[in-house]
GROMACS .gro file of C-alpha atoms in nm:
model
  502
    1MET     CA    1   0.302   2.877  -2.676
    2ARG     CA    2  -0.012   2.734  -2.525
    3ALA     CA    3  -0.073   2.402  -2.416
    4ASP     CA    4  -0.409   2.251  -2.516
    5ILE     CA    5  -0.624   2.127  -2.241
    6SER     CA    6  -0.614   1.732  -2.341
    7LEU     CA    7  -0.228   1.753  -2.346
    8VAL     CA    8  -0.198   1.836  -2.022
    9ASN     CA    9  -0.492   1.630  -1.862
   10ALA     CA   10  -0.315   1.337  -2.020
   11CYS     CA   11  -0.080   1.360  -1.754
   12LEU     CA   12  -0.279   1.373  -1.439
   13LEU     CA   13  -0.474   1.143  -1.216
   14PRO     CA   14  -0.778   1.302  -0.987
   15ALA     CA   15  -0.948   1.166  -0.746
   16TYR     CA   16  -1.333   1.261  -0.670
   17ALA     CA   17  -1.489   1.269  -0.370
   18GLY     CA   18  -1.807   0.949  -0.273
   19ARG     CA   19  -1.876   0.669  -0.418
   20SER     CA   20  -2.009   0.731  -0.776
   21PRO     CA   21  -1.846   0.955  -1.030
   22ALA     CA   22  -1.876   1.324  -1.027
   23ASP     CA   23  -2.033   1.466  -1.382
   24TRP     CA   24  -1.711   1.687  -1.345
   25ILE     CA   25  -1.476   1.388  -1.343
   26LEU     CA   26  -1.641   1.222  -1.621
   27ARG     CA   27  -1.597   1.517  -1.837
   28ALA     CA   28  -1.266   1.570  -1.735
   29ALA     CA   29  -1.244   1.236  -1.882
   30GLU     CA   30  -1.428   1.274  -2.214
   31ALA     CA   31  -1.101   1.562  -2.207
   32GLY     CA   32  -0.793   1.329  -2.190
   33LEU     CA   33  -0.776   1.261  -1.847
   34ALA     CA   34  -0.535   1.014  -1.787
   35GLY     CA   35  -0.727   0.853  -1.549
   36VAL     CA   36  -0.876   0.869  -1.212
   37GLY     CA   37  -0.708   0.748  -0.851
   38LEU     CA   38  -0.955   0.507  -0.687
   39PHE     CA   39  -0.921   0.560  -0.247
   40GLY     CA   40  -1.094   0.458   0.144
   41THR     CA   41  -1.321   0.784   0.058
   42ASN     CA   42  -1.447   0.620  -0.247
   43PHE     CA   43  -1.562   0.264  -0.047
   44PRO     CA   44  -1.815   0.351   0.178
   45PRO     CA   45  -2.017   0.095   0.442
   46GLY     CA   46  -2.232  -0.129   0.266
   47ALA     CA   47  -2.108  -0.015  -0.108
   48GLY     CA   48  -2.215  -0.241  -0.375
   49SER     CA   49  -2.015  -0.349  -0.680
   50LEU     CA   50  -1.697  -0.144  -0.778
   51ARG     CA   51  -1.754  -0.280  -1.182
   52GLU     CA   52  -2.110  -0.143  -1.123
   53GLU     CA   53  -2.142   0.205  -0.968
   54VAL     CA   54  -1.761   0.288  -1.055
   55THR     CA   55  -1.522   0.152  -1.339
   56GLY     CA   56  -1.876   0.054  -1.534
   57PRO     CA   57  -1.948   0.420  -1.571
   58LEU     CA   58  -1.577   0.546  -1.583
   59ARG     CA   59  -1.507   0.337  -1.868
   60ALA     CA   60  -1.800   0.378  -2.065
   61VAL     CA   61  -1.702   0.727  -2.083
   62ARG     CA   62  -1.322   0.633  -2.175
   63PRO     CA   63  -1.286   0.270  -2.200
   64ASP     CA   64  -0.884   0.298  -2.168
   65LEU     CA   65  -0.891   0.524  -1.903
   66LEU     CA   66  -0.641   0.421  -1.621
   67ILE     CA   67  -0.835   0.339  -1.308
   68ALA     CA   68  -0.596   0.314  -0.998
   69LEU     CA   69  -0.581   0.235  -0.636
   70ASP     CA   70  -0.314   0.097  -0.370
   71GLU     CA   71  -0.344  -0.334  -0.362
   72GLU     CA   72  -0.070  -0.418  -0.148
   73GLY     CA   73  -0.221  -0.701   0.046
   74GLY     CA   74  -0.210  -0.702   0.436
   75ASP     CA   75  -0.247  -0.392   0.583
   76VAL     CA   76  -0.323  -0.170   0.273
   77THR     CA   77  -0.635  -0.277   0.058
   78ARG     CA   78  -0.901  -0.118  -0.111
   79LEU     CA   79  -1.105  -0.337  -0.226
   80ASP     CA   80  -1.105  -0.463   0.115
   81TYR     CA   81  -1.076  -0.162   0.291
   82ARG     CA   82  -1.456  -0.245   0.499
   83ARG     CA   83  -1.331  -0.625   0.594
   84GLY     CA   84  -0.968  -0.626   0.570
   85SER     CA   85  -0.713  -0.803   0.307
   86VAL     CA   86  -0.773  -1.119   0.192
   87TYR     CA   87  -0.416  -1.168   0.114
   88PRO     CA   88  -0.093  -1.096   0.368
   89GLY     CA   89   0.068  -0.816   0.258
   90SER     CA   90   0.449  -0.796   0.196
   91HIS     CA   91   0.630  -0.869   0.510
   92ALA     CA   92   0.442  -1.152   0.554
   93LEU     CA   93   0.543  -1.285   0.193
   94GLY     CA   94   0.902  -1.218   0.238
   95ALA     CA   95   0.900  -1.409   0.565
   96VAL     CA   96   0.816  -1.707   0.405
   97ASP     CA   97   1.066  -1.661   0.103
   98ASP     CA   98   0.859  -1.816  -0.158
   99THR     CA   99   0.924  -1.657  -0.487
  100GLY     CA  100   0.688  -1.882  -0.648
  101LEU     CA  101   0.382  -1.801  -0.380
  102THR     CA  102   0.428  -1.428  -0.409
  103ARG     CA  103   0.417  -1.392  -0.765
  104GLU     CA  104   0.088  -1.618  -0.715
  105VAL     CA  105  -0.083  -1.390  -0.428
  106GLY     CA  106   0.083  -1.112  -0.669
  107ALA     CA  107  -0.145  -1.224  -0.975
  108ALA     CA  108  -0.445  -1.313  -0.730
  109ILE     CA  109  -0.486  -0.984  -0.652
  110ALA     CA  110  -0.461  -0.842  -1.045
  111ARG     CA  111  -0.739  -1.103  -1.143
  112ASP     CA  112  -0.942  -0.945  -0.822
  113LEU     CA  113  -0.869  -0.582  -0.974
  114ARG     CA  114  -0.937  -0.668  -1.325
  115ALA     CA  115  -1.251  -0.818  -1.287
  116GLU     CA  116  -1.372  -0.521  -1.122
  117GLY     CA  117  -1.224  -0.282  -1.422
  118VAL     CA  118  -0.928  -0.148  -1.248
  119ASN     CA  119  -0.602  -0.154  -1.452
  120LEU     CA  120  -0.334  -0.016  -1.237
  121CYS     CA  121  -0.172  -0.165  -0.898
  122LEU     CA  122   0.002   0.084  -0.729
  123ALA     CA  123   0.196  -0.170  -0.558
  124PRO     CA  124   0.441  -0.346  -0.487
  125CYS     CA  125   0.676  -0.153  -0.233
  126ALA     CA  126   1.005  -0.227  -0.314
  127ASP     CA  127   1.166  -0.037   0.022
  128VAL     CA  128   1.398  -0.159   0.171
  129ASN     CA  129   1.244  -0.128   0.531
  130SER     CA  130   1.642  -0.087   0.686
  131ARG     CA  131   1.486   0.114   0.965
  132PRO     CA  132   1.285  -0.114   1.241
  133ASP     CA  133   1.087   0.221   1.351
  134ASN     CA  134   0.998   0.349   1.037
  135PRO     CA  135   0.637   0.496   1.040
  136ILE     CA  136   0.541   0.438   0.699
  137ILE     CA  137   0.684   0.116   0.570
  138GLY     CA  138   0.733  -0.115   0.840
  139VAL     CA  139   0.503  -0.436   0.689
  140ARG     CA  140   0.462  -0.275   0.422
  141SER     CA  141   0.836  -0.435   0.283
  142PHE     CA  142   0.932  -0.762   0.189
  143GLY     CA  143   1.243  -0.703   0.441
  144ASP     CA  144   1.535  -0.563   0.531
  145ARG     CA  145   1.765  -0.694   0.319
  146PRO     CA  146   1.802  -0.600  -0.068
  147ASP     CA  147   1.811  -0.919  -0.241
  148LEU     CA  148   1.525  -1.064  -0.020
  149VAL     CA  149   1.322  -0.705  -0.136
  150ALA     CA  150   1.428  -0.757  -0.480
  151ARG     CA  151   1.355  -1.066  -0.532
  152HIS     CA  152   1.013  -1.026  -0.433
  153THR     CA  153   0.961  -0.720  -0.610
  154ALA     CA  154   0.989  -0.859  -0.971
  155ALA     CA  155   0.825  -1.159  -0.847
  156TYR     CA  156   0.490  -0.931  -0.771
  157VAL     CA  157   0.577  -0.798  -1.079
  158ARG     CA  158   0.540  -1.068  -1.273
  159GLY     CA  159   0.251  -1.133  -1.086
  160VAL     CA  160   0.064  -0.872  -1.124
  161GLN     CA  161   0.118  -0.807  -1.535
  162GLU     CA  162   0.056  -1.197  -1.638
  163LEU     CA  163  -0.332  -1.120  -1.553
  164GLY     CA  164  -0.262  -0.776  -1.784
  165VAL     CA  165  -0.289  -0.535  -1.463
  166ALA     CA  166  -0.003  -0.265  -1.468
  167ALA     CA  167   0.198  -0.283  -1.137
  168THR     CA  168   0.387   0.032  -0.976
  169VAL     CA  169   0.724  -0.035  -0.793
  170LYS     CA  170   0.760   0.247  -0.553
  171HIS     CA  171   0.841   0.475  -0.323
  172PHE     CA  172   1.160   0.538  -0.581
  173PRO     CA  173   1.418   0.536  -0.429
  174GLY     CA  174   1.443   0.404  -0.152
  175HIS     CA  175   1.173   0.483   0.206
  176GLY     CA  176   1.281   0.254   0.394
  177ASP     CA  177   1.556   0.446   0.608
  178THR     CA  178   1.301   0.719   0.748
  179ARG     CA  179   1.245   0.810   1.044
  180THR     CA  180   0.927   1.015   0.917
  181ASP     CA  181   0.634   0.971   0.768
  182SER     CA  182   0.570   1.180   0.451
  183HIS     CA  183   0.211   1.203   0.463
  184SER     CA  184   0.327   1.451   0.722
  185ALA     CA  185   0.676   1.560   0.674
  186LEU     CA  186   0.978   1.551   0.500
  187PRO     CA  187   1.174   1.298   0.532
  188ASP     CA  188   1.537   1.310   0.500
  189ILE     CA  189   1.789   1.070   0.417
  190ASP     CA  190   2.126   1.037   0.510
  191ARG     CA  191   2.248   0.857   0.227
  192ASP     CA  192   2.550   0.864  -0.026
  193ALA     CA  193   2.575   0.707  -0.327
  194ALA     CA  194   2.729   0.429  -0.303
  195SER     CA  195   2.512   0.348  -0.013
  196LEU     CA  196   2.180   0.402  -0.176
  197ASP     CA  197   2.306   0.214  -0.503
  198ALA     CA  198   2.370  -0.115  -0.195
  199VAL     CA  199   2.097  -0.132  -0.045
  200ASP     CA  200   1.796   0.110  -0.178
  201LEU     CA  201   1.830   0.044  -0.550
  202PRO     CA  202   1.881  -0.297  -0.628
  203PRO     CA  203   1.459  -0.398  -0.558
  204PHE     CA  204   1.437  -0.108  -0.839
  205ARG     CA  205   1.636  -0.277  -1.063
  206ALA     CA  206   1.499  -0.606  -0.970
  207GLY     CA  207   1.141  -0.482  -1.067
  208ILE     CA  208   1.251  -0.306  -1.376
  209ALA     CA  209   1.430  -0.590  -1.544
  210ALA     CA  210   1.078  -0.771  -1.406
  211GLY     CA  211   0.911  -0.516  -1.699
  212ALA     CA  212   0.757  -0.298  -1.424
  213LYS     CA  213   0.526  -0.060  -1.649
  214ALA     CA  214   0.529   0.205  -1.375
  215VAL     CA  215   0.722   0.389  -1.142
  216MET     CA  216   0.611   0.534  -0.851
  217THR     CA  217   0.881   0.871  -0.667
  218GLY     CA  218   0.844   0.869  -0.286
  219HIS     CA  219   0.807   1.245  -0.149
  220ILE     CA  220   1.178   1.208   0.034
  221ARG     CA  221   1.458   1.425   0.068
  222LEU     CA  222   1.830   1.271  -0.006
  223SER     CA  223   2.060   1.537   0.073
  224ARG     CA  224   2.333   1.471  -0.057
  225LEU     CA  225   2.178   1.400  -0.371
  226ASP     CA  226   1.990   1.719  -0.412
  227GLY     CA  227   1.775   1.941  -0.165
  228LEU     CA  228   1.434   1.911  -0.357
  229PRO     CA  229   1.182   1.609  -0.275
  230ALA     CA  230   1.270   1.239  -0.462
  231THR     CA  231   0.961   1.387  -0.647
  232LEU     CA  232   1.066   1.730  -0.798
  233SER     CA  233   1.424   1.671  -0.827
  234ARG     CA  234   1.528   1.601  -1.207
  235ARG     CA  235   1.882   1.488  -1.046
  236ILE     CA  236   1.644   1.202  -0.904
  237VAL     CA  237   1.435   1.114  -1.201
  238THR     CA  238   1.590   1.208  -1.507
  239GLY     CA  239   1.945   1.175  -1.351
  240LEU     CA  240   1.876   0.855  -1.169
  241LEU     CA  241   1.529   0.690  -1.280
  242ARG     CA  242   1.578   0.712  -1.678
  243GLU     CA  243   1.958   0.829  -1.721
  244ARG     CA  244   2.143   0.534  -1.463
  245LEU     CA  245   1.885   0.267  -1.415
  246GLY     CA  246   1.755   0.277  -1.777
  247TYR     CA  247   1.359   0.322  -1.719
  248ARG     CA  248   1.196   0.417  -1.984
  249GLY     CA  249   0.820   0.351  -1.835
  250VAL     CA  250   0.635   0.545  -1.671
  251VAL     CA  251   0.788   0.777  -1.386
  252MET     CA  252   0.445   0.856  -1.168
  253THR     CA  253   0.456   1.083  -0.814
  254ASP     CA  254   0.331   0.951  -0.473
  255ALA     CA  255  -0.006   1.183  -0.426
  256LEU     CA  256   0.095   1.575  -0.438
  257GLU     CA  257  -0.190   1.671  -0.142
  258MET     CA  258   0.082   1.495   0.121
  259ALA     CA  259   0.173   1.789   0.360
  260PRO     CA  260   0.549   1.827   0.267
  261VAL     CA  261   0.467   1.907  -0.060
  262VAL     CA  262   0.149   2.058  -0.077
  263ARG     CA  263   0.195   2.295   0.171
  264ARG     CA  264   0.554   2.408  -0.016
  265TRP     CA  265   0.477   2.434  -0.355
  266GLY     CA  266   0.068   2.367  -0.386
  267TYR     CA  267  -0.063   2.127  -0.610
  268GLY     CA  268   0.037   2.374  -0.962
  269GLY     CA  269   0.368   2.477  -0.843
  270ALA     CA  270   0.430   2.105  -0.731
  271ALA     CA  271   0.258   1.914  -1.045
  272VAL     CA  272   0.470   2.153  -1.331
  273ALA     CA  273   0.790   2.074  -1.107
  274ALA     CA  274   0.759   1.695  -1.098
  275LEU     CA  275   0.661   1.723  -1.471
  276ALA     CA  276   0.978   1.911  -1.524
  277ALA     CA  277   1.205   1.646  -1.316
  278GLY     CA  278   1.100   1.400  -1.557
  279ALA     CA  279   0.781   1.266  -1.438
  280ASP     CA  280   0.459   1.154  -1.617
  281LEU     CA  281   0.197   1.090  -1.456
  282VAL     CA  282   0.142   1.336  -1.171
  283VAL     CA  283  -0.154   1.170  -0.852
  284LEU     CA  284  -0.320   1.437  -0.669
  285GLY     CA  285  -0.409   1.242  -0.363
  286ALA     CA  286  -0.759   1.170  -0.238
  287THR     CA  287  -0.867   1.528  -0.247
  288ASP     CA  288  -1.159   1.590  -0.467
  289GLY     CA  289  -0.989   1.707  -0.816
  290GLU     CA  290  -1.271   1.956  -0.944
  291LYS     CA  291  -1.101   2.275  -0.805
  292LEU     CA  292  -0.745   2.123  -0.857
  293LEU     CA  293  -0.755   2.066  -1.233
  294PRO     CA  294  -0.757   2.457  -1.331
  295GLU     CA  295  -0.547   2.551  -1.103
  296ILE     CA  296  -0.300   2.305  -1.225
  297HIS     CA  297  -0.354   2.382  -1.598
  298ASP     CA  298  -0.299   2.769  -1.514
  299ALA     CA  299   0.052   2.682  -1.268
  300VAL     CA  300   0.140   2.455  -1.688
  301GLN     CA  301   0.035   2.708  -1.898
  302GLU     CA  302   0.280   3.035  -1.659
  303ALA     CA  303   0.546   2.807  -1.692
  304LEU     CA  304   0.586   2.731  -2.055
  305ASP     CA  305   0.509   3.073  -2.103
  306ARG     CA  306   0.858   3.176  -1.855
  307GLY     CA  307   1.059   2.908  -2.014
  308THR     CA  308   1.059   2.656  -1.725
  309LEU     CA  309   0.888   2.412  -1.820
  310THR     CA  310   0.861   2.310  -2.249
  311LEU     CA  311   0.565   2.128  -2.416
  312GLU     CA  312   0.795   1.889  -2.515
  313ARG     CA  313   0.853   1.778  -2.233
  314VAL     CA  314   0.494   1.792  -2.139
  315ALA     CA  315   0.403   1.576  -2.460
  316GLU     CA  316   0.668   1.355  -2.361
  317ALA     CA  317   0.539   1.213  -2.047
  318ALA     CA  318   0.135   1.228  -2.214
  319CYS     CA  319   0.296   0.975  -2.499
  320ARG     CA  320   0.488   0.730  -2.188
  321VAL     CA  321   0.150   0.773  -2.035
  322ALA     CA  322  -0.075   0.704  -2.329
  323SER     CA  323   0.154   0.371  -2.458
  324LEU     CA  324   0.041   0.291  -2.060
  325ARG     CA  325  -0.298   0.302  -2.171
  326ALA     CA  326  -0.318   0.164  -2.420
  327TRP     CA  327  -0.119  -0.160  -2.323
  328ALA     CA  328  -0.346  -0.192  -1.975
  329ASP     CA  329  -0.694  -0.080  -2.163
  330PRO     CA  330  -0.879  -0.428  -2.063
  331GLY     CA  331  -1.132  -0.399  -2.408
  332ARG     CA  332  -0.730  -0.474  -2.604
  333ARG     CA  333  -0.666  -0.752  -2.289
  334ALA     CA  334  -1.071  -0.938  -2.274
  335GLY     CA  335  -0.983  -1.238  -2.483
  336GLU     CA  336  -0.628  -1.303  -2.296
  337ALA     CA  337  -0.597  -1.551  -2.028
  338GLY     CA  338  -0.695  -1.471  -1.621
  339GLY     CA  339  -1.021  -1.282  -1.726
  340PRO     CA  340  -1.268  -1.223  -1.444
  341ALA     CA  341  -1.221  -1.365  -1.100
  342ALA     CA  342  -1.359  -1.748  -1.036
  343ASP     CA  343  -1.476  -1.866  -0.754
  344GLU     CA  344  -1.164  -1.874  -0.447
  345PRO     CA  345  -0.961  -2.161  -0.437
  346SER     CA  346  -0.991  -2.410  -0.105
  347PRO     CA  347  -0.793  -2.330   0.058
  348PRO     CA  348  -0.824  -1.961  -0.073
  349VAL     CA  349  -0.407  -1.836  -0.178
  350GLY     CA  350  -0.412  -1.539   0.054
  351LEU     CA  351  -0.515  -1.746   0.411
  352ALA     CA  352  -0.264  -2.058   0.297
  353ALA     CA  353   0.022  -1.793   0.273
  354ALA     CA  354  -0.115  -1.610   0.596
  355ARG     CA  355  -0.110  -1.944   0.778
  356ARG     CA  356   0.302  -2.006   0.627
  357ALA     CA  357   0.409  -1.669   0.769
  358LEU     CA  358   0.298  -1.714   1.148
  359TRP     CA  359   0.503  -1.723   1.400
  360ALA     CA  360   0.455  -1.873   1.725
  361HIS     CA  361   0.666  -1.828   1.998
  362ARG     CA  362   0.592  -2.061   2.335
  363VAL     CA  363   0.210  -2.058   2.181
  364PRO     CA  364   0.104  -2.432   2.191
  365ARG     CA  365  -0.198  -2.504   1.948
  366PRO     CA  366  -0.491  -2.557   2.149
  367ALA     CA  367  -0.640  -2.911   2.231
  368GLY     CA  368  -0.963  -2.848   2.280
  369GLY     CA  369  -1.052  -2.562   2.104
  370ARG     CA  370  -1.227  -2.343   2.418
  371PRO     CA  371  -1.357  -2.016   2.338
  372LEU     CA  372  -1.145  -1.764   2.354
  373HIS     CA  373  -1.146  -1.387   2.488
  374THR     CA  374  -0.955  -1.114   2.357
  375VAL     CA  375  -0.866  -0.764   2.424
  376ARG     CA  376  -0.706  -0.536   2.129
  377LEU     CA  377  -0.515  -0.235   2.167
  378ALA     CA  378  -0.647  -0.022   1.884
  379THR     CA  379  -0.385   0.182   1.750
  380VAL     CA  380  -0.453   0.444   1.529
  381ALA     CA  381  -0.298   0.397   1.123
  382ASN     CA  382  -0.088   0.554   0.956
  383LEU     CA  383  -0.245   0.709   0.647
  384ALA     CA  384  -0.164   0.475   0.391
  385VAL     CA  385  -0.384   0.161   0.613
  386GLY     CA  386  -0.651   0.416   0.685
  387GLU     CA  387  -0.971   0.303   0.851
  388ALA     CA  388  -0.962  -0.087   0.733
  389PRO     CA  389  -1.064  -0.303   1.007
  390TRP     CA  390  -0.790  -0.541   1.208
  391GLY     CA  391  -0.792  -0.795   1.500
  392LEU     CA  392  -0.949  -1.133   1.579
  393ARG     CA  393  -1.291  -1.059   1.659
  394THR     CA  394  -1.479  -1.105   1.325
  395PRO     CA  395  -1.266  -1.450   1.201
  396LEU     CA  396  -1.344  -1.597   1.582
  397LEU     CA  397  -1.698  -1.464   1.570
  398GLY     CA  398  -1.662  -1.716   1.177
  399LEU     CA  399  -1.517  -2.006   1.362
  400GLY     CA  400  -1.756  -1.969   1.603
  401ALA     CA  401  -1.468  -1.981   1.860
  402LEU     CA  402  -1.515  -1.617   2.048
  403ALA     CA  403  -1.615  -1.598   2.363
  404SER     CA  404  -1.553  -1.215   2.413
  405ALA     CA  405  -1.409  -0.925   2.268
  406THR     CA  406  -1.324  -0.587   2.416
  407ASP     CA  407  -1.175  -0.263   2.219
  408VAL     CA  408  -0.885  -0.049   2.477
  409GLU     CA  409  -0.909   0.327   2.317
  410PRO     CA  410  -0.581   0.462   2.275
  411GLY     CA  411  -0.403   0.606   2.603
  412THR     CA  412  -0.631   0.430   2.840
  413ASP     CA  413  -0.508   0.433   3.166
  414PRO     CA  414  -0.317   0.076   3.210
  415ALA     CA  415  -0.410  -0.015   3.546
  416ALA     CA  416  -0.786   0.047   3.419
  417VAL     CA  417  -0.794  -0.210   3.133
  418LEU     CA  418  -0.967  -0.478   3.297
  419SER     CA  419  -0.876  -0.846   3.169
  420PRO     CA  420  -1.212  -1.038   3.095
  421ASP     CA  421  -1.450  -1.208   3.299
  422GLY     CA  422  -1.518  -1.596   3.293
  423ALA     CA  423  -1.286  -1.860   3.238
  424GLY     CA  424  -1.137  -1.921   2.873
  425PRO     CA  425  -0.807  -1.858   2.756
  426LEU     CA  426  -0.716  -1.485   2.613
  427ALA     CA  427  -0.552  -1.317   2.353
  428VAL     CA  428  -0.430  -0.999   2.382
  429VAL     CA  429  -0.400  -0.848   2.030
  430VAL     CA  430  -0.174  -0.583   1.876
  431ARG     CA  431  -0.009  -0.365   1.661
  432ASP     CA  432   0.435  -0.271   1.670
  433ALA     CA  433   0.358  -0.344   2.074
  434ALA     CA  434   0.787  -0.337   2.069
  435ARG     CA  435   0.816   0.047   1.937
  436ASP     CA  436   0.470   0.182   2.138
  437PRO     CA  437   0.512   0.205   2.480
  438TRP     CA  438   0.163   0.240   2.549
  439GLN     CA  439   0.093  -0.090   2.466
  440LEU     CA  440   0.368  -0.234   2.651
  441ALA     CA  441   0.262  -0.088   2.956
  442VAL     CA  442  -0.086  -0.223   2.887
  443LEU     CA  443   0.095  -0.592   2.826
  444ARG     CA  444   0.251  -0.566   3.157
  445ALA     CA  445  -0.079  -0.485   3.370
  446LEU     CA  446  -0.284  -0.772   3.211
  447ARG     CA  447   0.018  -1.031   3.217
  448ASP     CA  448   0.052  -0.977   3.618
  449ARG     CA  449  -0.321  -1.075   3.653
  450ARG     CA  450  -0.333  -1.286   3.368
  451PRO     CA  451   0.015  -1.461   3.327
  452ASP     CA  452  -0.105  -1.753   3.074
  453LEU     CA  453  -0.215  -1.492   2.839
  454VAL     CA  454  -0.097  -1.471   2.449
  455THR     CA  455  -0.003  -1.170   2.266
  456VAL     CA  456  -0.120  -1.165   1.921
  457ASP     CA  457   0.139  -0.863   1.740
  458MET     CA  458  -0.033  -0.800   1.354
  459GLY     CA  459   0.260  -0.555   1.346
  460LEU     CA  460   0.632  -0.610   1.260
  461ALA     CA  461   0.777  -0.918   1.361
  462PRO     CA  462   1.170  -0.935   1.527
  463ASN     CA  463   1.410  -0.977   1.281
  464GLY     CA  464   1.581  -1.275   1.465
  465PRO     CA  465   1.472  -1.586   1.723
  466LEU     CA  466   1.372  -1.429   2.037
  467PRO     CA  467   1.517  -1.493   2.427
  468GLY     CA  468   1.362  -1.866   2.555
  469ASP     CA  469   1.164  -1.662   2.819
  470ALA     CA  470   1.024  -1.432   2.608
  471PRO     CA  471   0.641  -1.418   2.634
  472ALA     CA  472   0.389  -1.605   2.506
  473THR     CA  473   0.342  -1.427   2.118
  474LEU     CA  474   0.208  -1.502   1.816
  475PHE     CA  475   0.328  -1.329   1.546
  476THR     CA  476   0.069  -1.259   1.235
  477ARG     CA  477   0.332  -1.031   1.000
  478GLY     CA  478   0.015  -0.832   0.918
  479ALA     CA  479  -0.335  -0.643   1.029
  480GLY     CA  480  -0.486  -0.807   0.683
  481LEU     CA  481  -0.844  -1.046   0.737
  482ALA     CA  482  -0.577  -1.402   0.628
  483ASN     CA  483  -0.319  -1.281   0.872
  484ALA     CA  484  -0.622  -1.261   1.105
  485VAL     CA  485  -0.808  -1.573   1.016
  486ALA     CA  486  -0.474  -1.784   1.006
  487ALA     CA  487  -0.390  -1.652   1.342
  488ALA     CA  488  -0.778  -1.716   1.484
  489GLU     CA  489  -0.755  -2.075   1.329
  490TYR     CA  490  -0.416  -2.151   1.484
  491LEU     CA  491  -0.562  -2.004   1.876
  492SER     CA  492  -0.863  -2.203   1.819
  493GLY     CA  493  -0.778  -2.542   1.679
  494ARG     CA  494  -1.069  -2.489   1.431
  495VAL     CA  495  -1.068  -2.441   1.088
  496TRP     CA  496  -1.151  -2.156   0.796
  497ARG     CA  497  -1.409  -2.309   0.557
  498GLY     CA  498  -1.514  -2.117   0.254
  499PRO     CA  499  -1.373  -1.790   0.114
  500LEU     CA  500  -1.293  -1.517   0.299
  501ARG     CA  501  -1.545  -1.233   0.079
  502THR     CA  502  -1.871  -1.306   0.196
   0.00000   0.00000   0.00000
């Protein structure tokens, strides 16, 4: 039995290269494509309006198209990929632990997305960050306690979806206890069913109870449950998520282009395996999909011919995705409350939240407001974060409080890192320094010369109090623009006026 191309397309979420939608993706949208994923590569420097340049042309072809992007706030943003997010991320919100604030931030993010024509938010992370040295989750998690992560996952979902944007709870069944970045290798989590139920599943249950329209699977292996990655495992997708947790919405995959999946199964093989496991929406990743769609079409047809995939399963997946498209159709929801984004409130909700998330250890507020020198240890972010800017240079400049700014490239000999010339306070900006020997070595070398320096750590903050004699450190709990402005205000004694987006 042959599968109609439009039926297969209805389960696929590819991407395209560049800013303006390519001709091939417009044709695919006409041929029933479920939606389009937008990534950092679609946000070049100097780009104009997303609605005018990207989502408008796509919706002119297919009004109910799913247009998706990662907008977690904090370190992971696409709308603000070239400036940094105007909202703090999950780590900051979990530390404040005000579910009303988390819901408000989720709604503000959804309002921004909706104003730009985006109707599928690939957030929040429902992962419990139970391993502090996790290389890919960290500040993207609300915290290390299941109950905390559960209540904020539910609040974020409600905030996003009350504005008519679909939320995506990820990365099922929980990516928080990994030593490996699943973009590059397959993490193996040593969890039995009881510990999975106690630690990792409560936030997903909460997100589902809150009405999450989508759940994204993770490319992680729970070897006690199955030897396959969760995305390709029928035991996990159908058995655990569908049957045990009772989820009835859209199950979507993490990007198939990630190394542990695509290197072994290829795009076609992975798409077939994911659909057979019970996934409904297959995300291909940032790679241009023009040549990938035919590969997947052929693989699906071959699997149907062999009997390893049924037409009924593909039709079921397409039906669920169609229901999501109908719910998130901007045309259908145009008259509902919360339409296009209004001017930011004063102070902006993201900045107000970031201020509350600051943790200052032995860092007094300045009395005189003298300009600051900054040294930023320019560590390389993981692939989920990408190239979004971070640090204090921009906000201090905007506050009129920057004396000088120096970037230090990773691996630079600590002895060669010079403290800035001239008088004035010094802030050394780092990210997750506690688990990076190079950053720690540079900090020690600079502190020997400038004992009065303040460390600004824009990564994961410690769970408990620091010893009284620990070095002066300001923890922002994230590296978004909102986090940076809050830190710059604290260190300079000045107040940011106006919106964060200019």
